[in-house]
CSV table of C-alpha atoms in Angstrom, one decimal:
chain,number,residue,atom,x,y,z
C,791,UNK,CA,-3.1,33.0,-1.1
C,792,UNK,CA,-5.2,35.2,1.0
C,793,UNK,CA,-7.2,34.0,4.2
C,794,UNK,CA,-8.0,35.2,7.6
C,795,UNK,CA,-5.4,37.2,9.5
C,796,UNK,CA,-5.1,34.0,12.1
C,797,UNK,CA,-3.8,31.9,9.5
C,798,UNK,CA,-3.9,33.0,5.6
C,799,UNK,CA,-4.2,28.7,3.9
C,800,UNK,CA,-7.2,28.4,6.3
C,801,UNK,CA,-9.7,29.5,3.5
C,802,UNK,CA,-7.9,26.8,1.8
C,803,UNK,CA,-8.2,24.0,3.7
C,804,UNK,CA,-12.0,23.9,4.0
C,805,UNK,CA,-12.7,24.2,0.4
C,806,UNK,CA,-14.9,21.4,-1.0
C,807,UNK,CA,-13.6,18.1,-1.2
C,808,UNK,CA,-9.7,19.5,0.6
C,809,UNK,CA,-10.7,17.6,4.1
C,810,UNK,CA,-11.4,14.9,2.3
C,811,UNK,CA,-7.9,14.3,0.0
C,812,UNK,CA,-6.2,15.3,3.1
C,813,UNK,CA,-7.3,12.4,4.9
C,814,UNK,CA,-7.6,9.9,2.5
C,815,UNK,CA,-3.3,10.9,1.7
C,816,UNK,CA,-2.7,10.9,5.5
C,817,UNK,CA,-4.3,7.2,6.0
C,818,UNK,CA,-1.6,5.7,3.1
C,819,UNK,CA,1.1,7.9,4.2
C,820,UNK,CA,0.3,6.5,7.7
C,821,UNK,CA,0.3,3.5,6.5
C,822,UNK,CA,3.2,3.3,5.2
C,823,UNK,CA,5.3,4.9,8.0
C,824,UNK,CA,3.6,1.6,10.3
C,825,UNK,CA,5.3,-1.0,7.8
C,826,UNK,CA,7.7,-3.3,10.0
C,827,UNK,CA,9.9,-3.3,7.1
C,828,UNK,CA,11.0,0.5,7.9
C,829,UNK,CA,12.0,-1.5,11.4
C,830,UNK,CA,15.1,-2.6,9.5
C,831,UNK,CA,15.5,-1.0,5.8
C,832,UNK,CA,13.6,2.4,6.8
C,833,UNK,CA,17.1,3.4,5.1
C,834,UNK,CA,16.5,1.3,1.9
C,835,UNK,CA,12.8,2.6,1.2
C,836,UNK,CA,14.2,5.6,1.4
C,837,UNK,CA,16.7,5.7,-0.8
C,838,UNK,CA,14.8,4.2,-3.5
C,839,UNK,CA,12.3,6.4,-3.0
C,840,UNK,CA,14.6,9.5,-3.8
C,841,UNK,CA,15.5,7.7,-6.8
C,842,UNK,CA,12.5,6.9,-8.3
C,843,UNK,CA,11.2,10.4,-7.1
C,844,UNK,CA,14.2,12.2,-8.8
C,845,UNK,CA,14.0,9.8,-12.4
C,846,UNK,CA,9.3,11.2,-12.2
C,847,UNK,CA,10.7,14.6,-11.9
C,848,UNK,CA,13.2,14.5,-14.4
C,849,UNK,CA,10.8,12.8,-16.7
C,850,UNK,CA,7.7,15.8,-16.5
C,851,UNK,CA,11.0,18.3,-17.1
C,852,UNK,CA,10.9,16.7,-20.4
C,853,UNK,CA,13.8,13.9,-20.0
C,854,UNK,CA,13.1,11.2,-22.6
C,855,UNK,CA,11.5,8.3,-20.7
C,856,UNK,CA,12.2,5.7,-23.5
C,857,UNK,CA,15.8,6.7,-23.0
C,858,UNK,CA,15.6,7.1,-18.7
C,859,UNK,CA,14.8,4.1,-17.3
C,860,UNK,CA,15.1,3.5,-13.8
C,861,UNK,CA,17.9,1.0,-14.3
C,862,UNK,CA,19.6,3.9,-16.5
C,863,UNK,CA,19.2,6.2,-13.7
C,864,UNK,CA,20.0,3.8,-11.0
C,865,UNK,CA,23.3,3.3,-12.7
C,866,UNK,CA,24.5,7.0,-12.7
C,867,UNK,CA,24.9,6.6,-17.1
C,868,UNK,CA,22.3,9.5,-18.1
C,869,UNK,CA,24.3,12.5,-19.0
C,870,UNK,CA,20.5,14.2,-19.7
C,871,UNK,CA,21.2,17.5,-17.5
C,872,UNK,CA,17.2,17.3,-16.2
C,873,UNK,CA,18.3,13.4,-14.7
C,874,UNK,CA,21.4,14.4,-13.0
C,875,UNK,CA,19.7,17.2,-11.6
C,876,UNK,CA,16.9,16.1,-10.0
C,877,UNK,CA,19.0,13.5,-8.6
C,878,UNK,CA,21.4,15.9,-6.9
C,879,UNK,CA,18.4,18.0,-5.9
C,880,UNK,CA,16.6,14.6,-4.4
C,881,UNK,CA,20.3,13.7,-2.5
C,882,UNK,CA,20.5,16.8,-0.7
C,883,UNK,CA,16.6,17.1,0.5
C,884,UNK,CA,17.3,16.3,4.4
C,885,UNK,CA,20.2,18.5,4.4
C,886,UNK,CA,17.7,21.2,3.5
C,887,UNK,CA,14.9,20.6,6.0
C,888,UNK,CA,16.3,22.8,8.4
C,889,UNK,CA,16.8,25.8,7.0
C,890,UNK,CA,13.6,25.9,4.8
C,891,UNK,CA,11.6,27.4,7.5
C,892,UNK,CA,14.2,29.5,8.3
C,893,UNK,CA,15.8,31.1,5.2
C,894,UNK,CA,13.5,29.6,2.1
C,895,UNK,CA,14.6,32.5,-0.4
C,896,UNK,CA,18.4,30.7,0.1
C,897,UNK,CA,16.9,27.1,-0.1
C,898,UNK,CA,15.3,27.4,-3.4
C,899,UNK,CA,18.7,29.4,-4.3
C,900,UNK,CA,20.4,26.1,-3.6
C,901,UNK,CA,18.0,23.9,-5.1
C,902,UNK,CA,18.6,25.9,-8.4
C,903,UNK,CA,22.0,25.3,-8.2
C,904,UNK,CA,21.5,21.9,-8.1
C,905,UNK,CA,18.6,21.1,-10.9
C,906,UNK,CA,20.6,23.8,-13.2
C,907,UNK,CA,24.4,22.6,-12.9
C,908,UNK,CA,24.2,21.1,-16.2
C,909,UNK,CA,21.7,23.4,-17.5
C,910,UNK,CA,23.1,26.4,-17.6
C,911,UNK,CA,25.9,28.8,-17.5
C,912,UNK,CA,27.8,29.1,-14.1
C,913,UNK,CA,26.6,32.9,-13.6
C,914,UNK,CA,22.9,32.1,-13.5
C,915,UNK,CA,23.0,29.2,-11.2
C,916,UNK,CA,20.7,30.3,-8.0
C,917,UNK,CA,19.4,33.4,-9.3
C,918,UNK,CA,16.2,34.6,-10.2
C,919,UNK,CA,16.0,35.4,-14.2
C,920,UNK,CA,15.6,38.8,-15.5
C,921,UNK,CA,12.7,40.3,-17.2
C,922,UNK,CA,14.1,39.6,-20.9
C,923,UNK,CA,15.0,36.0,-20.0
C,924,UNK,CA,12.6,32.7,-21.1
C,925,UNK,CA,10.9,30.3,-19.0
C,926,UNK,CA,10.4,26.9,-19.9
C,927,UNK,CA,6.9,25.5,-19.8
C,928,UNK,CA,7.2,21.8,-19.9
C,929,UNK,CA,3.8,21.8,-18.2
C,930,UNK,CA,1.8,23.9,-21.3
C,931,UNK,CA,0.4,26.6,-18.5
C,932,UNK,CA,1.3,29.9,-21.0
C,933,UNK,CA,3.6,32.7,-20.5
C,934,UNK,CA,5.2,33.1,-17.0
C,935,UNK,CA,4.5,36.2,-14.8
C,936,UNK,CA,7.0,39.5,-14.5
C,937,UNK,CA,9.9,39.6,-12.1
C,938,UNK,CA,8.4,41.9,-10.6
C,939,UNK,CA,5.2,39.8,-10.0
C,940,UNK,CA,7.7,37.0,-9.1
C,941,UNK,CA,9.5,39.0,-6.2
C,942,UNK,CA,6.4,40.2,-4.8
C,943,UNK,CA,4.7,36.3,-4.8
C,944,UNK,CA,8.2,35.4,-3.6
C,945,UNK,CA,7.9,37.6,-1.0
C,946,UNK,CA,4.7,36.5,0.2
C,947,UNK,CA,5.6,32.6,0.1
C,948,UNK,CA,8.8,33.6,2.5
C,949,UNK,CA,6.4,34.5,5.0
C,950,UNK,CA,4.4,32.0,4.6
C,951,UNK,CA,6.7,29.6,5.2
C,952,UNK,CA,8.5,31.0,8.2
C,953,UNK,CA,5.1,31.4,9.9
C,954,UNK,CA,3.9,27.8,11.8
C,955,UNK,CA,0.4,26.8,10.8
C,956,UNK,CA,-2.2,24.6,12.2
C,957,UNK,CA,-3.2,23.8,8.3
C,958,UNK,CA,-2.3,20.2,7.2
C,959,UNK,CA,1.3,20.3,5.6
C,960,UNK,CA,-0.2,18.9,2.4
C,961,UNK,CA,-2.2,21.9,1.9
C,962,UNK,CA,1.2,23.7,2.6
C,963,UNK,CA,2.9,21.4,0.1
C,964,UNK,CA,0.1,22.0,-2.5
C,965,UNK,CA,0.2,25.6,-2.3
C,966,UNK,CA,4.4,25.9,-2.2
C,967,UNK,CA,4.5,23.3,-4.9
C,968,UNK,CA,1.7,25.8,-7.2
C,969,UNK,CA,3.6,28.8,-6.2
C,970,UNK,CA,6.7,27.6,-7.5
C,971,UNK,CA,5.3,25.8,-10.5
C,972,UNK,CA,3.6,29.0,-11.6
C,973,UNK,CA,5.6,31.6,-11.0
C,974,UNK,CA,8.8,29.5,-12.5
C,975,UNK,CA,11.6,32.0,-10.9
C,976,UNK,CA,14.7,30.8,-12.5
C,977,UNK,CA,13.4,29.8,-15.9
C,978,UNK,CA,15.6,26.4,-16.1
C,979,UNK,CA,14.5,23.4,-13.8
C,980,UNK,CA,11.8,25.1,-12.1
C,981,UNK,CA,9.5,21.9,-12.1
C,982,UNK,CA,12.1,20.4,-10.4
C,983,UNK,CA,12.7,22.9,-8.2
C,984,UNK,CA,8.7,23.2,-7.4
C,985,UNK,CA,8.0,19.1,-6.9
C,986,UNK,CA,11.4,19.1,-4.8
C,987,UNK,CA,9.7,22.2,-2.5
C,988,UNK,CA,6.9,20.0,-2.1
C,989,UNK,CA,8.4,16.9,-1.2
C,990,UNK,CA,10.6,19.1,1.3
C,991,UNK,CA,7.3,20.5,3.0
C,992,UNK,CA,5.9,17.9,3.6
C,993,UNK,CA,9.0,16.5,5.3
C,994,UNK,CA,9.7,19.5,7.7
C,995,UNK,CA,6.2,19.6,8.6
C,996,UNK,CA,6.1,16.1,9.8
C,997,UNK,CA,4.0,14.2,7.5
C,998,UNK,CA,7.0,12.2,6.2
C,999,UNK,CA,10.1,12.5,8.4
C,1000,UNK,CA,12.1,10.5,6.8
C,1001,UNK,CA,11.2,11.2,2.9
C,1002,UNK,CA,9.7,7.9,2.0
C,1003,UNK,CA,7.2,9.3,-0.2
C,1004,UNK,CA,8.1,9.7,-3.8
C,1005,UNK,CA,5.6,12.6,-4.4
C,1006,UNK,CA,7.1,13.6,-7.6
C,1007,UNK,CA,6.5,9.9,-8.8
C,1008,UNK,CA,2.6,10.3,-8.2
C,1009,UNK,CA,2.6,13.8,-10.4
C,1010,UNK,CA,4.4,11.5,-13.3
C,1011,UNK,CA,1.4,8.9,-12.6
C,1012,UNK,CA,-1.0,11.6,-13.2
C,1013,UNK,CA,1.0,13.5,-15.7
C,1014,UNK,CA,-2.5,13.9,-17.6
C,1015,UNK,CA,-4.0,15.8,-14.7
C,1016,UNK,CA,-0.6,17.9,-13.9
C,1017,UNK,CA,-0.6,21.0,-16.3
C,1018,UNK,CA,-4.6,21.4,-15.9
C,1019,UNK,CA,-5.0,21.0,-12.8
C,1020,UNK,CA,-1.9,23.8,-12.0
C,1021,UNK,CA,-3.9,25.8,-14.8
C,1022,UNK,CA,-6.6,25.7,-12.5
C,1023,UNK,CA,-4.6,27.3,-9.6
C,1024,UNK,CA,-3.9,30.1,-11.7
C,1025,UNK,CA,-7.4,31.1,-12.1
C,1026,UNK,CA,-7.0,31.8,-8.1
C,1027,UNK,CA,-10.5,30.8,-8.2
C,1028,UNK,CA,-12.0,28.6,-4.8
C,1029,UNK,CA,-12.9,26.0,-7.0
C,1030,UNK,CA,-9.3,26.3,-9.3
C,1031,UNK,CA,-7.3,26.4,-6.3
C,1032,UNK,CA,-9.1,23.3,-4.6
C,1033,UNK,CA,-8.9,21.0,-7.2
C,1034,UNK,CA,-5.4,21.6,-7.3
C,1035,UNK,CA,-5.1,20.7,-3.2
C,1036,UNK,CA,-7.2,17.4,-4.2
C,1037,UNK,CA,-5.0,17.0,-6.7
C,1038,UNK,CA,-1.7,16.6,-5.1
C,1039,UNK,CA,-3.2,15.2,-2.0
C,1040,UNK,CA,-3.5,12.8,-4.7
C,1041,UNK,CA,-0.5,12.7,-5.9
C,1042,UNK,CA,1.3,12.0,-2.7
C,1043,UNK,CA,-1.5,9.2,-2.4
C,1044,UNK,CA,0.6,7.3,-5.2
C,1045,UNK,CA,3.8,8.1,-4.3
C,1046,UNK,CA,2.7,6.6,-0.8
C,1047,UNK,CA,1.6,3.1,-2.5
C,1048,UNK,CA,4.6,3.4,-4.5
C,1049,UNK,CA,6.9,3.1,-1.5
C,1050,UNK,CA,4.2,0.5,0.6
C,1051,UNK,CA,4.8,-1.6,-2.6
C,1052,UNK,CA,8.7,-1.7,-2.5
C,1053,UNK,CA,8.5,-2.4,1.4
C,1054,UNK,CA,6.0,-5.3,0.6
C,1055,UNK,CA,8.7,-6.4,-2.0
C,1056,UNK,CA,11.5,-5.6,0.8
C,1057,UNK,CA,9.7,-8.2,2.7
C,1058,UNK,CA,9.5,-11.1,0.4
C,1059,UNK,CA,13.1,-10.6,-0.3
């Protein structure tokens, strides 16, 4: 995460091939956001959005997809505690946007309380885990960093966030979204927590104002790219941390189509 001292994700966005995915995700996102439906059932796309995002990220947290289908989840029946997180998490996004700028350390406190309801005991709910406590690693990346690493990174992403930035908010989204992912601070939901971080930036920095793109559905769609690709961040390497950019420029990409597709079927009624 270091860059110049006019703006430290700079660096970032003109690494090879960044420009690039930015634009080609901008042109389907903008795409999408010129559909007539959104005219009438903006509201609709929407919503089915949040719930097809919320069923992807419940699915990488290691939900049993035979099991959750989207009719399943649609219906409120799972009791998997992964499903019914994510989908509180994904409810309360635009309650959120606000404040994430503002107070982040109190957002992703929230957003923890949300994934981890049903995950674990009341106590730990919104607070980071201690030194002697387990991560999960649904995504295979290895063993998660220190507390003490994790305050200091948490640290740094605060002021990141609270700082406004000429960068393109999915090079934000990527970096917040790899942050989180890596550092896993609460050891229980923390993909969740990371894809939901995402999908936030990129709403409260203006690429999708009214959360119609299921990002977390296009990291499900390239589950098989997810874990090495955030292994790549890790390296903190130009070429690690690029690839990881194109990769959920990406992402977002299919999430976008994903929600063009249920307007085009919106249309034909």
């Amino acid at each position: 995460m270091s860059a110049s001292s006019v703006d430290p994700l700079q660096r970032i966005a003109e690494l090879p091939g960044v420009g690039e995915a930015v634009e080609q995700a901008r042109d389907v996102v903008d795409r999408l956001l010129g559909h007539r439906v959104l005219r009438r059932r903006s509201s609709d796309v929407s919503m089915e959005s949040a719930l097809r995002g919320a069923r992807a990220s419940a699915l990488l947290e290691g939900a049993d997809a035979a099991v959750e289908t989207l009719e399943h989840v649609r219906s409120g029946a799972s009791e998997d505690p992964r499903v019914k997180g994510a989908l509180r998490v994904s409810g309360e996004l635009g309650t959120l946007t606000e404040t994430w700028p503002k107070a982040p350390h109190q957002v992703l406190a929230r957003l923890h309380t949300l994934a981890a309801a049903d995950g674990v005991p009341a106590e730990r709910l919104g607070r980071p885990r201690a030194q002697e406590e387990s991560a999960d690693d649904p995504l295979g990346i290895g063993t998660a960093p220190t507390t003490a690493e994790v305050a200091a990174r948490l640290r740094a992403l605060n002021r990141l966030l609270s700082t406004r930035s000429s960068v393109p908010a999915l090079v934000v989204g990527a970096v917040v979204h790899g942050e989180l992912a890596a550092l896993r601070p609460f050891g229980w939901g923390d993909g969740i927590i990371a894809r939901a971080a995402e999908r936030l930036t990129l709403i409260e920095r203006g690429l999708d104002p009214k959360s119609l793109v299921p990002s977390e559905l296009g990291h499900e769609e390239l589950r098989d790219e997810y874990g090495p690709a955030l292994r790549g961040y890790l390296t903190a390497t130009p070429e690690g941390v690029g690839a990881w950019v194109v990769y959920c420029c990406r992402a977002v990409e299919a999430g976008a189509r994903d929600s063009l597709a249920t307007c085009e079927a919106l249309k034909r009624g």
